[in-house]
mmCIF file of C-alpha atoms and ligand atoms in Angstrom:
data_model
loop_
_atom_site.group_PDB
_atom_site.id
_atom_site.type_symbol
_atom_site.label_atom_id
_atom_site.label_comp_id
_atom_site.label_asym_id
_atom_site.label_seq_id
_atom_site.Cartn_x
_atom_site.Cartn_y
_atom_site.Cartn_z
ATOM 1 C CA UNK A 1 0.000 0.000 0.000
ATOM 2 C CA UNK A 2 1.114 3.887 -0.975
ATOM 3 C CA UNK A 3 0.208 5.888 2.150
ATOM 4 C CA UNK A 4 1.436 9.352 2.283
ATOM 5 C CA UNK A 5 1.750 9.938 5.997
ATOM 6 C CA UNK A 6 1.682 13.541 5.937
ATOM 7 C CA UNK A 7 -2.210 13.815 4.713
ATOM 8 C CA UNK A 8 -2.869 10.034 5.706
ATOM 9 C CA UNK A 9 -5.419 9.297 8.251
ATOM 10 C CA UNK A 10 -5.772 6.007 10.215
ATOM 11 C CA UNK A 11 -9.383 4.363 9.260
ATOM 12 C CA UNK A 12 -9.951 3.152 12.501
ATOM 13 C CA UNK A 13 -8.600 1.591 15.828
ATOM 14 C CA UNK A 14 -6.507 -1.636 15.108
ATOM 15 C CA UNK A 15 -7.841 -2.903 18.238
ATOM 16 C CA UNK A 16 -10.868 -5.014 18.161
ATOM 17 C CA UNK A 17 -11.905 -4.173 21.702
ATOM 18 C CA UNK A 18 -11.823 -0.729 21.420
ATOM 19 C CA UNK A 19 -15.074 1.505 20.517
ATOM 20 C CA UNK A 20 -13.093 2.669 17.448
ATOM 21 C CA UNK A 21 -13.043 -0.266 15.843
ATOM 22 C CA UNK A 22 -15.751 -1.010 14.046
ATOM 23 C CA UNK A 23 -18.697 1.897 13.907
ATOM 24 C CA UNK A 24 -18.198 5.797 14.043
ATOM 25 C CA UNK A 25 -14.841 7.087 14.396
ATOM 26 C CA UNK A 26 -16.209 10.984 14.042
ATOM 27 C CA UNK A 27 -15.067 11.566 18.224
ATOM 28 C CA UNK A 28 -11.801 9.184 17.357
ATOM 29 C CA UNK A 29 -8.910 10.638 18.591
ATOM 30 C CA UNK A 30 -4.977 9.412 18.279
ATOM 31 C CA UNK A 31 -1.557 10.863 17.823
ATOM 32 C CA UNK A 32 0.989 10.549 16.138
ATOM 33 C CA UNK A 33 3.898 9.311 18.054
ATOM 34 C CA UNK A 34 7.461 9.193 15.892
ATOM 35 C CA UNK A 35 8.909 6.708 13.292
ATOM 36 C CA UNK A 36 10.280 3.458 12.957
ATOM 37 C CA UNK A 37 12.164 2.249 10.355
ATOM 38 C CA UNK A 38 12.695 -1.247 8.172
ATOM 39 C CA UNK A 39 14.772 -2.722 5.184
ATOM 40 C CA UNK A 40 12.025 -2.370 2.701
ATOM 41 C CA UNK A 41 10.928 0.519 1.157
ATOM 42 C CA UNK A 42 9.408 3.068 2.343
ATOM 43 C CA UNK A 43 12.101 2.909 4.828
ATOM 44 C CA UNK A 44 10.179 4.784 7.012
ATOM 45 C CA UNK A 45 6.800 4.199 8.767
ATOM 46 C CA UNK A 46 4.898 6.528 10.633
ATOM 47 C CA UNK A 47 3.358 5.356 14.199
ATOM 48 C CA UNK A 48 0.285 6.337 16.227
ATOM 49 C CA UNK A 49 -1.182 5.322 19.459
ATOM 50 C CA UNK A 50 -5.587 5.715 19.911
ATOM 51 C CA UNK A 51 -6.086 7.861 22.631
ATOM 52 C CA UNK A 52 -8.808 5.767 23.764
ATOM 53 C CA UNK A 53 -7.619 1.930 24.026
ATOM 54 C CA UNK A 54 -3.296 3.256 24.076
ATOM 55 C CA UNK A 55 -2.774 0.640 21.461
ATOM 56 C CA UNK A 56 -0.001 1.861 19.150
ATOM 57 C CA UNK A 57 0.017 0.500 15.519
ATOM 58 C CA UNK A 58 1.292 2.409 12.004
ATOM 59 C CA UNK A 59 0.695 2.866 8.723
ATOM 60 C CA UNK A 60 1.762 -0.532 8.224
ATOM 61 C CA UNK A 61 -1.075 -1.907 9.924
ATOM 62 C CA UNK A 62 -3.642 -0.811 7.394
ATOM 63 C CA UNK A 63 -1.370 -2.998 4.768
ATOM 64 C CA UNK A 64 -1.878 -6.248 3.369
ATOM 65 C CA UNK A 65 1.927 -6.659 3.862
ATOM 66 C CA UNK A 66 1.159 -6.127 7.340
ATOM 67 C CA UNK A 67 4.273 -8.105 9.249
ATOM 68 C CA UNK A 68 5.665 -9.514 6.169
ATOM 69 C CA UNK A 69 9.724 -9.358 5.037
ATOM 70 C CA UNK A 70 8.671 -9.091 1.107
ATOM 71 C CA UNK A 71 5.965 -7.039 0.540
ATOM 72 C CA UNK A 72 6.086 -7.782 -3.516
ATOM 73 C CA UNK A 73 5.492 -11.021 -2.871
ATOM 74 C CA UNK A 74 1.838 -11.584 -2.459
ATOM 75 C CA UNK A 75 1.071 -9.740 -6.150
ATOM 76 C CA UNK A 76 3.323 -12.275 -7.420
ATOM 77 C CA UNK A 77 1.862 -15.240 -5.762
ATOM 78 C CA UNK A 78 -1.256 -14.441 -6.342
ATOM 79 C CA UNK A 79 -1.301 -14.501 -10.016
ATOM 80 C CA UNK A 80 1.345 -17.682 -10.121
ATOM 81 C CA UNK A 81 -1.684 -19.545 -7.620
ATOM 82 C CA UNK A 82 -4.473 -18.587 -10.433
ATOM 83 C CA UNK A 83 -2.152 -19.146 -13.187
ATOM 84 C CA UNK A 84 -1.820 -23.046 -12.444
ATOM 85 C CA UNK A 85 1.563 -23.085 -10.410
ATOM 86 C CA UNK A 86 2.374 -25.384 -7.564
ATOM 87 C CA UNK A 87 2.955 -24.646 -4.266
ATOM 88 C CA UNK A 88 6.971 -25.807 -4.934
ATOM 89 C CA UNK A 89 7.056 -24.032 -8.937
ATOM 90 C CA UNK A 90 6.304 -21.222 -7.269
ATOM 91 C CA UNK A 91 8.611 -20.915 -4.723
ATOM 92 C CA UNK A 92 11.462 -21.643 -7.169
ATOM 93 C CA UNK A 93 10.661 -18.863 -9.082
ATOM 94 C CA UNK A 94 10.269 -16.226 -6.621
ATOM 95 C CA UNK A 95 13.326 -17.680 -4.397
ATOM 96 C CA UNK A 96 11.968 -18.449 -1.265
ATOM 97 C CA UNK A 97 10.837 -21.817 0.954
ATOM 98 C CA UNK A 98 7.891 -23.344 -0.305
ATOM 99 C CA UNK A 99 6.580 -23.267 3.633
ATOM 100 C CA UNK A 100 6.990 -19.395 2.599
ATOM 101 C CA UNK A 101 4.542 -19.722 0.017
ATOM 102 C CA UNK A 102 2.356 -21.801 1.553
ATOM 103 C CA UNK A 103 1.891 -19.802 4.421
ATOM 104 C CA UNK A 104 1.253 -16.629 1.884
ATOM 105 C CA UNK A 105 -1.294 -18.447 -0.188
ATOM 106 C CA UNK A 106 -3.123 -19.376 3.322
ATOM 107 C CA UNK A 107 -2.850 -15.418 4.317
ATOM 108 C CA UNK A 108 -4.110 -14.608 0.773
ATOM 109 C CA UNK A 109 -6.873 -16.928 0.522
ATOM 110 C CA UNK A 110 -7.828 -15.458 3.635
ATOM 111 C CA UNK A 111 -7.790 -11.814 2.446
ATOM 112 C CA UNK A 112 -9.937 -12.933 -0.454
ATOM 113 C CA UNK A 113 -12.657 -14.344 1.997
ATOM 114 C CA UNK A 114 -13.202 -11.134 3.594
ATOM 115 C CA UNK A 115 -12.783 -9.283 0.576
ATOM 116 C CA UNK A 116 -15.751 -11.207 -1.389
ATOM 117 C CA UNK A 117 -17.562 -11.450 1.813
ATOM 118 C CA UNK A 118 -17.478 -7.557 1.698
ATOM 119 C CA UNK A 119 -18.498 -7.371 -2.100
ATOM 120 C CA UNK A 120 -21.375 -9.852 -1.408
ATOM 121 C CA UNK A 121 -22.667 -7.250 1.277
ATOM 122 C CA UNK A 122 -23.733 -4.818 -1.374
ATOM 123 C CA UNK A 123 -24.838 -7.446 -4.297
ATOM 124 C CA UNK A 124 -27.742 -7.202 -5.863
ATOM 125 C CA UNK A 125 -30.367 -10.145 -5.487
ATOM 126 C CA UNK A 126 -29.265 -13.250 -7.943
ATOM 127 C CA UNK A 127 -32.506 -14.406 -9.633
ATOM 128 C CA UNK A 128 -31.178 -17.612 -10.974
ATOM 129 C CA UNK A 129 -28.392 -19.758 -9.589
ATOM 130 C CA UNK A 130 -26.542 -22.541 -11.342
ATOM 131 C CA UNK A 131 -24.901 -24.931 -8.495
ATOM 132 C CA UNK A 132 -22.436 -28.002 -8.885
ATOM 133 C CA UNK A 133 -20.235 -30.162 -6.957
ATOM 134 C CA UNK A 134 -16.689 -30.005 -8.011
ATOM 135 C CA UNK A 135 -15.033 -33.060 -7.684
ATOM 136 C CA UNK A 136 -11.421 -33.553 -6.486
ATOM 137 C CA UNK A 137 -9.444 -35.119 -3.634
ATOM 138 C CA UNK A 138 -7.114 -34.588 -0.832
ATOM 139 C CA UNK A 139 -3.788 -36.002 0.245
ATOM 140 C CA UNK A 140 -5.198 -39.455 -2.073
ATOM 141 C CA UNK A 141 -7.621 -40.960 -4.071
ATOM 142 C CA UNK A 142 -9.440 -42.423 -1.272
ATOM 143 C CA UNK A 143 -9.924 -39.391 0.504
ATOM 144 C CA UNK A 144 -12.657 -37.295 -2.668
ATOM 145 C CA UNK A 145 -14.360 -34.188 -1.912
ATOM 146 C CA UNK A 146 -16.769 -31.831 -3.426
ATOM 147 C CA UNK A 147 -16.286 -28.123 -3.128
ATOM 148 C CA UNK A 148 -19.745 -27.373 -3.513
ATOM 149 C CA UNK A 149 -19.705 -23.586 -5.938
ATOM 150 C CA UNK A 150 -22.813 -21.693 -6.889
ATOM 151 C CA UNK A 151 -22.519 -19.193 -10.072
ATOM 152 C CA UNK A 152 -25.019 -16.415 -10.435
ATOM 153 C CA UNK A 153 -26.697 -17.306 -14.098
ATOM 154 C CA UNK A 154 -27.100 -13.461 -15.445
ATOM 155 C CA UNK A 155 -23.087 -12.239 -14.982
ATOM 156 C CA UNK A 156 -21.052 -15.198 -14.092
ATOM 157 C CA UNK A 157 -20.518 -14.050 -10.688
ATOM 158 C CA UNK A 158 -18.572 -17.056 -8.611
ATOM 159 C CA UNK A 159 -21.003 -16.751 -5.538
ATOM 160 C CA UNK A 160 -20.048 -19.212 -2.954
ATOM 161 C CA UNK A 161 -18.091 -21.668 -2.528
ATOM 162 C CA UNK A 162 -18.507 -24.728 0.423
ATOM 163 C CA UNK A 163 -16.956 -27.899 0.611
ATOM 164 C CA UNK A 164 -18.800 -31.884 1.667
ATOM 165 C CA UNK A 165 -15.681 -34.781 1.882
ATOM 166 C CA UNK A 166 -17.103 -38.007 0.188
ATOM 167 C CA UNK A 167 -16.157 -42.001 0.500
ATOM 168 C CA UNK A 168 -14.509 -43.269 -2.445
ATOM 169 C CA UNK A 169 -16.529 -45.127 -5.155
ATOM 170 C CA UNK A 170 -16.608 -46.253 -8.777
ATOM 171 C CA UNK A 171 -14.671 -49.228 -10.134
ATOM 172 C CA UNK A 172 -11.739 -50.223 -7.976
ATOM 173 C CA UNK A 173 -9.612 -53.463 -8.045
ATOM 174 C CA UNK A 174 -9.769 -56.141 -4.863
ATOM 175 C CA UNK A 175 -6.795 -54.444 -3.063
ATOM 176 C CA UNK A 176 -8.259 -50.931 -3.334
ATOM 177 C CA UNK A 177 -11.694 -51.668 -1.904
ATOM 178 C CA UNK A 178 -9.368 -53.849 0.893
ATOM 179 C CA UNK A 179 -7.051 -50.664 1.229
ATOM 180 C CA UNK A 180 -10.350 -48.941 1.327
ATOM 181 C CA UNK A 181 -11.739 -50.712 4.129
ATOM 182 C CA UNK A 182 -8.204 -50.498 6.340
ATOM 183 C CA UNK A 183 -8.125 -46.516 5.781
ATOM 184 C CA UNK A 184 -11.840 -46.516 6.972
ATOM 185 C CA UNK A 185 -11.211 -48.304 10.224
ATOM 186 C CA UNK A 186 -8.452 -46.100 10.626
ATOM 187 C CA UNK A 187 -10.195 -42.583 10.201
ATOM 188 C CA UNK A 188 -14.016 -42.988 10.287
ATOM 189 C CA UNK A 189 -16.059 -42.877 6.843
ATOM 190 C CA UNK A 190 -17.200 -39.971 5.707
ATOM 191 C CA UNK A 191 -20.639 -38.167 6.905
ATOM 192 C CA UNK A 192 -22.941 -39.974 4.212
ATOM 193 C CA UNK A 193 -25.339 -36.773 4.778
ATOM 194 C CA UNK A 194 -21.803 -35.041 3.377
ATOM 195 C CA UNK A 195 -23.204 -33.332 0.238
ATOM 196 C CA UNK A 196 -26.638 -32.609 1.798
ATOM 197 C CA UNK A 197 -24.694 -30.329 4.543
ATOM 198 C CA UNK A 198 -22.622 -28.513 2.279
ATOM 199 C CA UNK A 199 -25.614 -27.592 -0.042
ATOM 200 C CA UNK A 200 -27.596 -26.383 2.755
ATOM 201 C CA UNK A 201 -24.596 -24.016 4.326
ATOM 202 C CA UNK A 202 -24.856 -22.855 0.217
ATOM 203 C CA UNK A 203 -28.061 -22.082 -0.349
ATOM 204 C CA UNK A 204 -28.372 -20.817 3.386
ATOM 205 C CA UNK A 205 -26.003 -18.123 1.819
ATOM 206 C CA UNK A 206 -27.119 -17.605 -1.323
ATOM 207 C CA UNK A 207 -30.691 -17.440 -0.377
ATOM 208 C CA UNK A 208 -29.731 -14.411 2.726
ATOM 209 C CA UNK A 209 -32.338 -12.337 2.584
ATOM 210 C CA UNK A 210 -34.408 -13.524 -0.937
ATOM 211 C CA UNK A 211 -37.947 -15.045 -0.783
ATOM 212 C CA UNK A 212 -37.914 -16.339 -3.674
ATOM 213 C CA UNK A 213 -35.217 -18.073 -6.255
ATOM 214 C CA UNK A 214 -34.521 -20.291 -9.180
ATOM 215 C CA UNK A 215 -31.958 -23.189 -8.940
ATOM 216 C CA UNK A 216 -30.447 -24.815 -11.569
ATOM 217 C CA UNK A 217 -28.548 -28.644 -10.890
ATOM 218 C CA UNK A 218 -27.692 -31.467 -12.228
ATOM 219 C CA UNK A 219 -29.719 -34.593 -10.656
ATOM 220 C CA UNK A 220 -27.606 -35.280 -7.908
ATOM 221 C CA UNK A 221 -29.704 -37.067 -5.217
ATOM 222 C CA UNK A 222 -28.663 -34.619 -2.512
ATOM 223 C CA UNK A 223 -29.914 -31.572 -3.930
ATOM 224 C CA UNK A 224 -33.587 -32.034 -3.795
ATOM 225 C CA UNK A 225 -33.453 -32.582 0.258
ATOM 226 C CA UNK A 226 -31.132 -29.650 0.460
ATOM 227 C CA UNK A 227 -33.235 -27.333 -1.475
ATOM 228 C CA UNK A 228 -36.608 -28.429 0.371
ATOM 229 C CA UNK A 229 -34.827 -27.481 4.118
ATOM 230 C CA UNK A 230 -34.344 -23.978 3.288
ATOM 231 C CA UNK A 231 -35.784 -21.432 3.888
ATOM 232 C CA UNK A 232 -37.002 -19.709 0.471
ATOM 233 C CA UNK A 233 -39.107 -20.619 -2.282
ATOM 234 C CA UNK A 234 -37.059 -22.356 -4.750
ATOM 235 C CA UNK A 235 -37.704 -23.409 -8.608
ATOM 236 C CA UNK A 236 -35.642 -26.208 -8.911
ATOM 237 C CA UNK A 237 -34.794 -27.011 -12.507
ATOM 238 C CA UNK A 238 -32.945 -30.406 -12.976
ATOM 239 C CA UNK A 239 -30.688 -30.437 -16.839
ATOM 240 C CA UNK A 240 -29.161 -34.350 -17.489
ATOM 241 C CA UNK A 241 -25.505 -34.250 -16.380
ATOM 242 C CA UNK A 242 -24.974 -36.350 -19.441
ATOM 243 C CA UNK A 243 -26.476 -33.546 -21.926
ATOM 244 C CA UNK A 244 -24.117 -31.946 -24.112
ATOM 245 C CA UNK A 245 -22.240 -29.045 -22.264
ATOM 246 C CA UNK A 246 -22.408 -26.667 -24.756
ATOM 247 C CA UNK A 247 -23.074 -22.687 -24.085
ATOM 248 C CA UNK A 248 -27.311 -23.784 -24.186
ATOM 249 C CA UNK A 249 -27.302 -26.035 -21.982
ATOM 250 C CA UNK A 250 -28.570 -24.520 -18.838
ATOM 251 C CA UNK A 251 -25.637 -25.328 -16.664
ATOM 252 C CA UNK A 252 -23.249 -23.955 -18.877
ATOM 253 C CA UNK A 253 -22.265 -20.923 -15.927
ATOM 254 C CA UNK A 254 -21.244 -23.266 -13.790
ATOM 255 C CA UNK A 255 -19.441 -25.728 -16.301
ATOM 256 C CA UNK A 256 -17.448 -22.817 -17.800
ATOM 257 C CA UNK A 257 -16.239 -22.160 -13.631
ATOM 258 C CA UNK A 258 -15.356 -25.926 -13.466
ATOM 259 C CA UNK A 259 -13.634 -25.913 -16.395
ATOM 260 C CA UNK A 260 -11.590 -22.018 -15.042
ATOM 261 C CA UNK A 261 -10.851 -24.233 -11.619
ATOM 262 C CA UNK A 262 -9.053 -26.820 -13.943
ATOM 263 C CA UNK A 263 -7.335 -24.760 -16.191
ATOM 264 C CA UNK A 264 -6.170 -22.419 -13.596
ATOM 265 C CA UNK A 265 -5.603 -24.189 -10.394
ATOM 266 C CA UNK A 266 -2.383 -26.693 -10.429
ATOM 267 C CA UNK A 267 -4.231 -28.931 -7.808
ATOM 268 C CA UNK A 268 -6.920 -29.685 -10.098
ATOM 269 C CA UNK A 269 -5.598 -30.757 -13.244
ATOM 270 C CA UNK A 270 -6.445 -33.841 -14.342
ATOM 271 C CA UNK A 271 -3.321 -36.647 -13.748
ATOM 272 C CA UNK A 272 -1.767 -33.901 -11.993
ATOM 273 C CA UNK A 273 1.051 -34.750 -9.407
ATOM 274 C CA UNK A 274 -0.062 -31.373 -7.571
ATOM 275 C CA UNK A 275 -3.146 -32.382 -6.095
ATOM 276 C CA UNK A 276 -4.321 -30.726 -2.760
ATOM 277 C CA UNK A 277 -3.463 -32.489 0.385
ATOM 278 C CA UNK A 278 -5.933 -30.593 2.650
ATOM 279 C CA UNK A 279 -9.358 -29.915 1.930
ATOM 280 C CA UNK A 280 -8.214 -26.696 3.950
ATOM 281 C CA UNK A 281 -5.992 -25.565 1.421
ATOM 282 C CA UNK A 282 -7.877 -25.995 -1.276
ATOM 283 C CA UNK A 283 -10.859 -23.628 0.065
ATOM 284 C CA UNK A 284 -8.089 -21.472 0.094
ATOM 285 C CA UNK A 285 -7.082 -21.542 -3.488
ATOM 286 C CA UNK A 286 -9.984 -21.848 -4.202
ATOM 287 C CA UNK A 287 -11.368 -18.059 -2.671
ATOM 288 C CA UNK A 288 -8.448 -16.568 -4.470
ATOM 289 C CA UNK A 289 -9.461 -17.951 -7.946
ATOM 290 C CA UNK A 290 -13.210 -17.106 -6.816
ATOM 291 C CA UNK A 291 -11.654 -13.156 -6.156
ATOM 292 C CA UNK A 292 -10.045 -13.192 -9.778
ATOM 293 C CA UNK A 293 -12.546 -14.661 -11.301
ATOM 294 C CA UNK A 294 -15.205 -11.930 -9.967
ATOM 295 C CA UNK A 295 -13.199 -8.838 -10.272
ATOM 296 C CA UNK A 296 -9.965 -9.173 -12.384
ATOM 297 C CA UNK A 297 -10.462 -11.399 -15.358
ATOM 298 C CA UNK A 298 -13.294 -10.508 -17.936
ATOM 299 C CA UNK A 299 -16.308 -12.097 -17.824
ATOM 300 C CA UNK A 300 -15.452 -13.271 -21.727
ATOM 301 C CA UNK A 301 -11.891 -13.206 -22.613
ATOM 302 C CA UNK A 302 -12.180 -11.671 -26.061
ATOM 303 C CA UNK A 303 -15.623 -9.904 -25.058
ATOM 304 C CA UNK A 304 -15.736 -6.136 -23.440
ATOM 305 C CA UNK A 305 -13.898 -5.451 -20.938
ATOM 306 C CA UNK A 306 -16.193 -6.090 -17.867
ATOM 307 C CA UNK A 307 -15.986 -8.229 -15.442
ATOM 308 C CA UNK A 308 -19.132 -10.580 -13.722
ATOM 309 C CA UNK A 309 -18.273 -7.799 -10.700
ATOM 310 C CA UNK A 310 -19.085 -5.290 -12.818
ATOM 311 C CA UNK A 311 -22.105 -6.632 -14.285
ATOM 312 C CA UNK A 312 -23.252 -7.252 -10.493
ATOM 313 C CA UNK A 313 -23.135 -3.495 -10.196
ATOM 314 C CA UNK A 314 -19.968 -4.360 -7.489
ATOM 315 C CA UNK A 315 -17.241 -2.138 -8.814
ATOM 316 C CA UNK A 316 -17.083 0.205 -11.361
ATOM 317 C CA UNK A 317 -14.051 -1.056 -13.229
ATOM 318 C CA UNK A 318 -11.846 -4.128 -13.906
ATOM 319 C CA UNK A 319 -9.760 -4.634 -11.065
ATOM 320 C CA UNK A 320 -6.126 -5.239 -10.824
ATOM 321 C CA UNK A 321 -4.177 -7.367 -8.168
ATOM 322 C CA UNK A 322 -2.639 -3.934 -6.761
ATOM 323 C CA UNK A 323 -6.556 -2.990 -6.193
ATOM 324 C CA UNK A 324 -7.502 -6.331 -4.547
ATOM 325 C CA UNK A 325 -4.501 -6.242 -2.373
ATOM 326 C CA UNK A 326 -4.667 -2.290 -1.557
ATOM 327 C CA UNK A 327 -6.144 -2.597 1.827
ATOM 328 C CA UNK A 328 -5.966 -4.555 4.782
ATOM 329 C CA UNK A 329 -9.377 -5.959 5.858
ATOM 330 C CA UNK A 330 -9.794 -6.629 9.182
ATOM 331 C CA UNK A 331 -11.598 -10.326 10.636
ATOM 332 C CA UNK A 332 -13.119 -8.725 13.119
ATOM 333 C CA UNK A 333 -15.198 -6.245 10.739
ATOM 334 C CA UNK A 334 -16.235 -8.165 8.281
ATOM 335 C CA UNK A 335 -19.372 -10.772 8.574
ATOM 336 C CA UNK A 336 -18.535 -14.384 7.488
ATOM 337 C CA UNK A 337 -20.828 -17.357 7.400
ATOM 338 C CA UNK A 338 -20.096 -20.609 9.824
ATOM 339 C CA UNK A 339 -18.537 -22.427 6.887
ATOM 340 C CA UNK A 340 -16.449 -19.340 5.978
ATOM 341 C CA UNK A 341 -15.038 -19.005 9.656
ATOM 342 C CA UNK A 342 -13.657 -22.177 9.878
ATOM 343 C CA UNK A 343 -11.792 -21.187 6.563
ATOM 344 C CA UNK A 344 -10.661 -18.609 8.118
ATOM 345 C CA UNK A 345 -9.271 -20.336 11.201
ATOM 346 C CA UNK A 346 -8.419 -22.994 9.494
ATOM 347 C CA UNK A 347 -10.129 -25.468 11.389
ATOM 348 C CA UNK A 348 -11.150 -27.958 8.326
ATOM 349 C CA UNK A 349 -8.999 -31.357 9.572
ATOM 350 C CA UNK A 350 -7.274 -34.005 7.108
ATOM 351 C CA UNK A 351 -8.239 -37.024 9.173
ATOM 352 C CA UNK A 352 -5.402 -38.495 7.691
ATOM 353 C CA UNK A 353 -2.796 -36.114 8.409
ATOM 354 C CA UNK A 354 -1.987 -35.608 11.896
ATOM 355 C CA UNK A 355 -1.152 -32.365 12.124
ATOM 356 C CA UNK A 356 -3.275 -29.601 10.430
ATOM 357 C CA UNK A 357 -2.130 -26.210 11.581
ATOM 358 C CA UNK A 358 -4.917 -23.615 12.802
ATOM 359 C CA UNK A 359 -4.785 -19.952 12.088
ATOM 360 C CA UNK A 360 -4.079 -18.772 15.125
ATOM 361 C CA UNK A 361 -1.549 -15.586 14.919
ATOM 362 C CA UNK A 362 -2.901 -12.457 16.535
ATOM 363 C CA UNK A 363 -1.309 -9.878 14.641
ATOM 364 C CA UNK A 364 -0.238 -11.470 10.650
ATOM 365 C CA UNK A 365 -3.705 -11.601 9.892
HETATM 366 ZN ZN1 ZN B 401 -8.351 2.130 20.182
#
């Protein structure tokens, strides 16, 4: 971020428990209160300390580089993560650990939560949604999972995004159903009621504050139970998943974001040796691509130059990765659904792994 200090003003209290926070700031008062400086540019940053709360914080705080060595990093990253890099590509070209990156991706997936969680404040009612379950797996092939996405029909807007782990199925020899069985006894099967779940927590958030709405599927069992538990009045229109996927075909929204996950996600390649190992991580990725897809790329490659953002009425103009990573946005003022919180803290387990590392840092966000 470019902050002038001399005509800069902080937005608001860093401090979660202080009035200033979140709400007015017109009686705020804080002071400035000298300089300290680092080995990146600008060299120097400006400090202040509220005069309410005596919590001192700086320019710095306000930044998405907020307590990072390499501020460039994260533009870089960013478009490397949507551009169908690994975790490990990607840390050989920009020259650092690939724990480095991994970490950064985490932070930035979590800066994209809040930042389409602020964009989906002000949207506009969707009319018709087109929902799907994208399938993929984590750590192996016995552990699948759906990230459950909902596209609005009329702009392409990437709504939501949930996730329901499944049991493996389909044709497998003898020793994989065996292995399948050992894996099971091991870790637990997965919650049949799996894809039922994640719909709801979808709908639930696509249907905030709508009476009524149209939803396009594909017959998946699940989907009719989902849609009845809601709360709205729902058109359900069921296409044939085995109907041509052509631009008429009534799903075609959300098979043109399947087929932008595959092309532009490393993890999700097909025969890829980059596949996710935590469901965690890919919710990650996955909220970055859903940020790019909404506000930086065009809704049609060769087609104006609007993005499904735009046509939402969201922003006024296509966004660059300087724009989306101007500002800082703080957890604690920004609303995020149950499913979307335990993104954030990263509290989504790999049975199978035993450690899975919570977000729990205090200050790099
Ligand atoms: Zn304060």
């Amino acid at each position: 971020m470019n902050i002038e200090t001399s005509g800069w003003h902080p937005p608001h209290c860093p401090n979660p428990n202080c009035k200033y926070h979140n709400g007015s700031t017109d009686s705020w008062c804080y002071k400035r209160k000298g300089w300290y400086t680092r080995l990146a540019r600008p060299r120097r940053i400006q400090r202040f300390t509220c005069l309410h709360c005596n919590r001192t914080f700086s320019t710095q705080t306000y930044s998405t580089t907020y307590w990072q060595r390499l501020p460039k990093l994260d533009m870089q990253i960013f478009m490397m993560t949507v551009g169908c890099m690994a975790n490990r590509q990607i840390a050989r070209a920009v020259d650092v650990s690939p724990e480095t990156i991994n970490r950064h991706i985490a932070r930035l997936g979590r800066h994209c939560m809040l930042l389409h969680a602020k964009l989906m404040e002000r949207a506009i009612a969707h009319s018709t949604v087109v929902i799907d379950g994208f399938e993929t797996f984590e750590l192996s092939q016995y552990y699948p999972f759906h990230h459950n996405v909902a596209v609005d029909v009329d702009t392409g807007f990437f709504l939501y995004h949930t996730d329901s782990p499944l049991r493996r199925k389909g044709r497998m020899t003898d020793f994989q159903k065996q292995r399948r069985e050992e894996l099971e006894k091991l870790n637990g099967r997965p919650d049949p009621q799996a894809v039922r779940k994640g719909v709801v927590n979808l709908l639930e958030e696509i249907t905030k504050r709508r009476s009524t709405i149209a939803i396009r599927s594909d017959e998946h069992p699940a989907y009719r139970p989902a849609i009845r538990s809601i709360d709205c009045d729902v058109r359900h229109e069921v296409t044939n998943s085995k109907d041509h996927r052509d631009k008429r075909n009534p799903l075609w929204e959300v098979n043109l974001l399947d087929l932008l996950i595959r092309h532009g996600t490393a993890a999700h390649k097909r025969e890829t040796i980059a596949w996710p190992k935590r469901r965690q991580a890919s919710a990650e990725r996955l909220s970055i691509l859903q940020v790019w897809r909404n506000v930086i790329k065009r809704r049609w490659e060769k087609g104006a130059p609007e993005s499904p953002a735009m046509l939402k009425g969201l922003v006024s103009r296509l966004l660059s990765v300087e724009d989306v990573l101007e500002k800082r946005l703080f957890r604690t003022r920004v609303e995020l659904s149950e499913v979307w919180e335990r993104y954030y803290d990263r509290m989504v387990v790999t049975t199978a792994l035993g450690v899975n590392r919570r977000h729990e840092l205090t200050y790099a966000y």
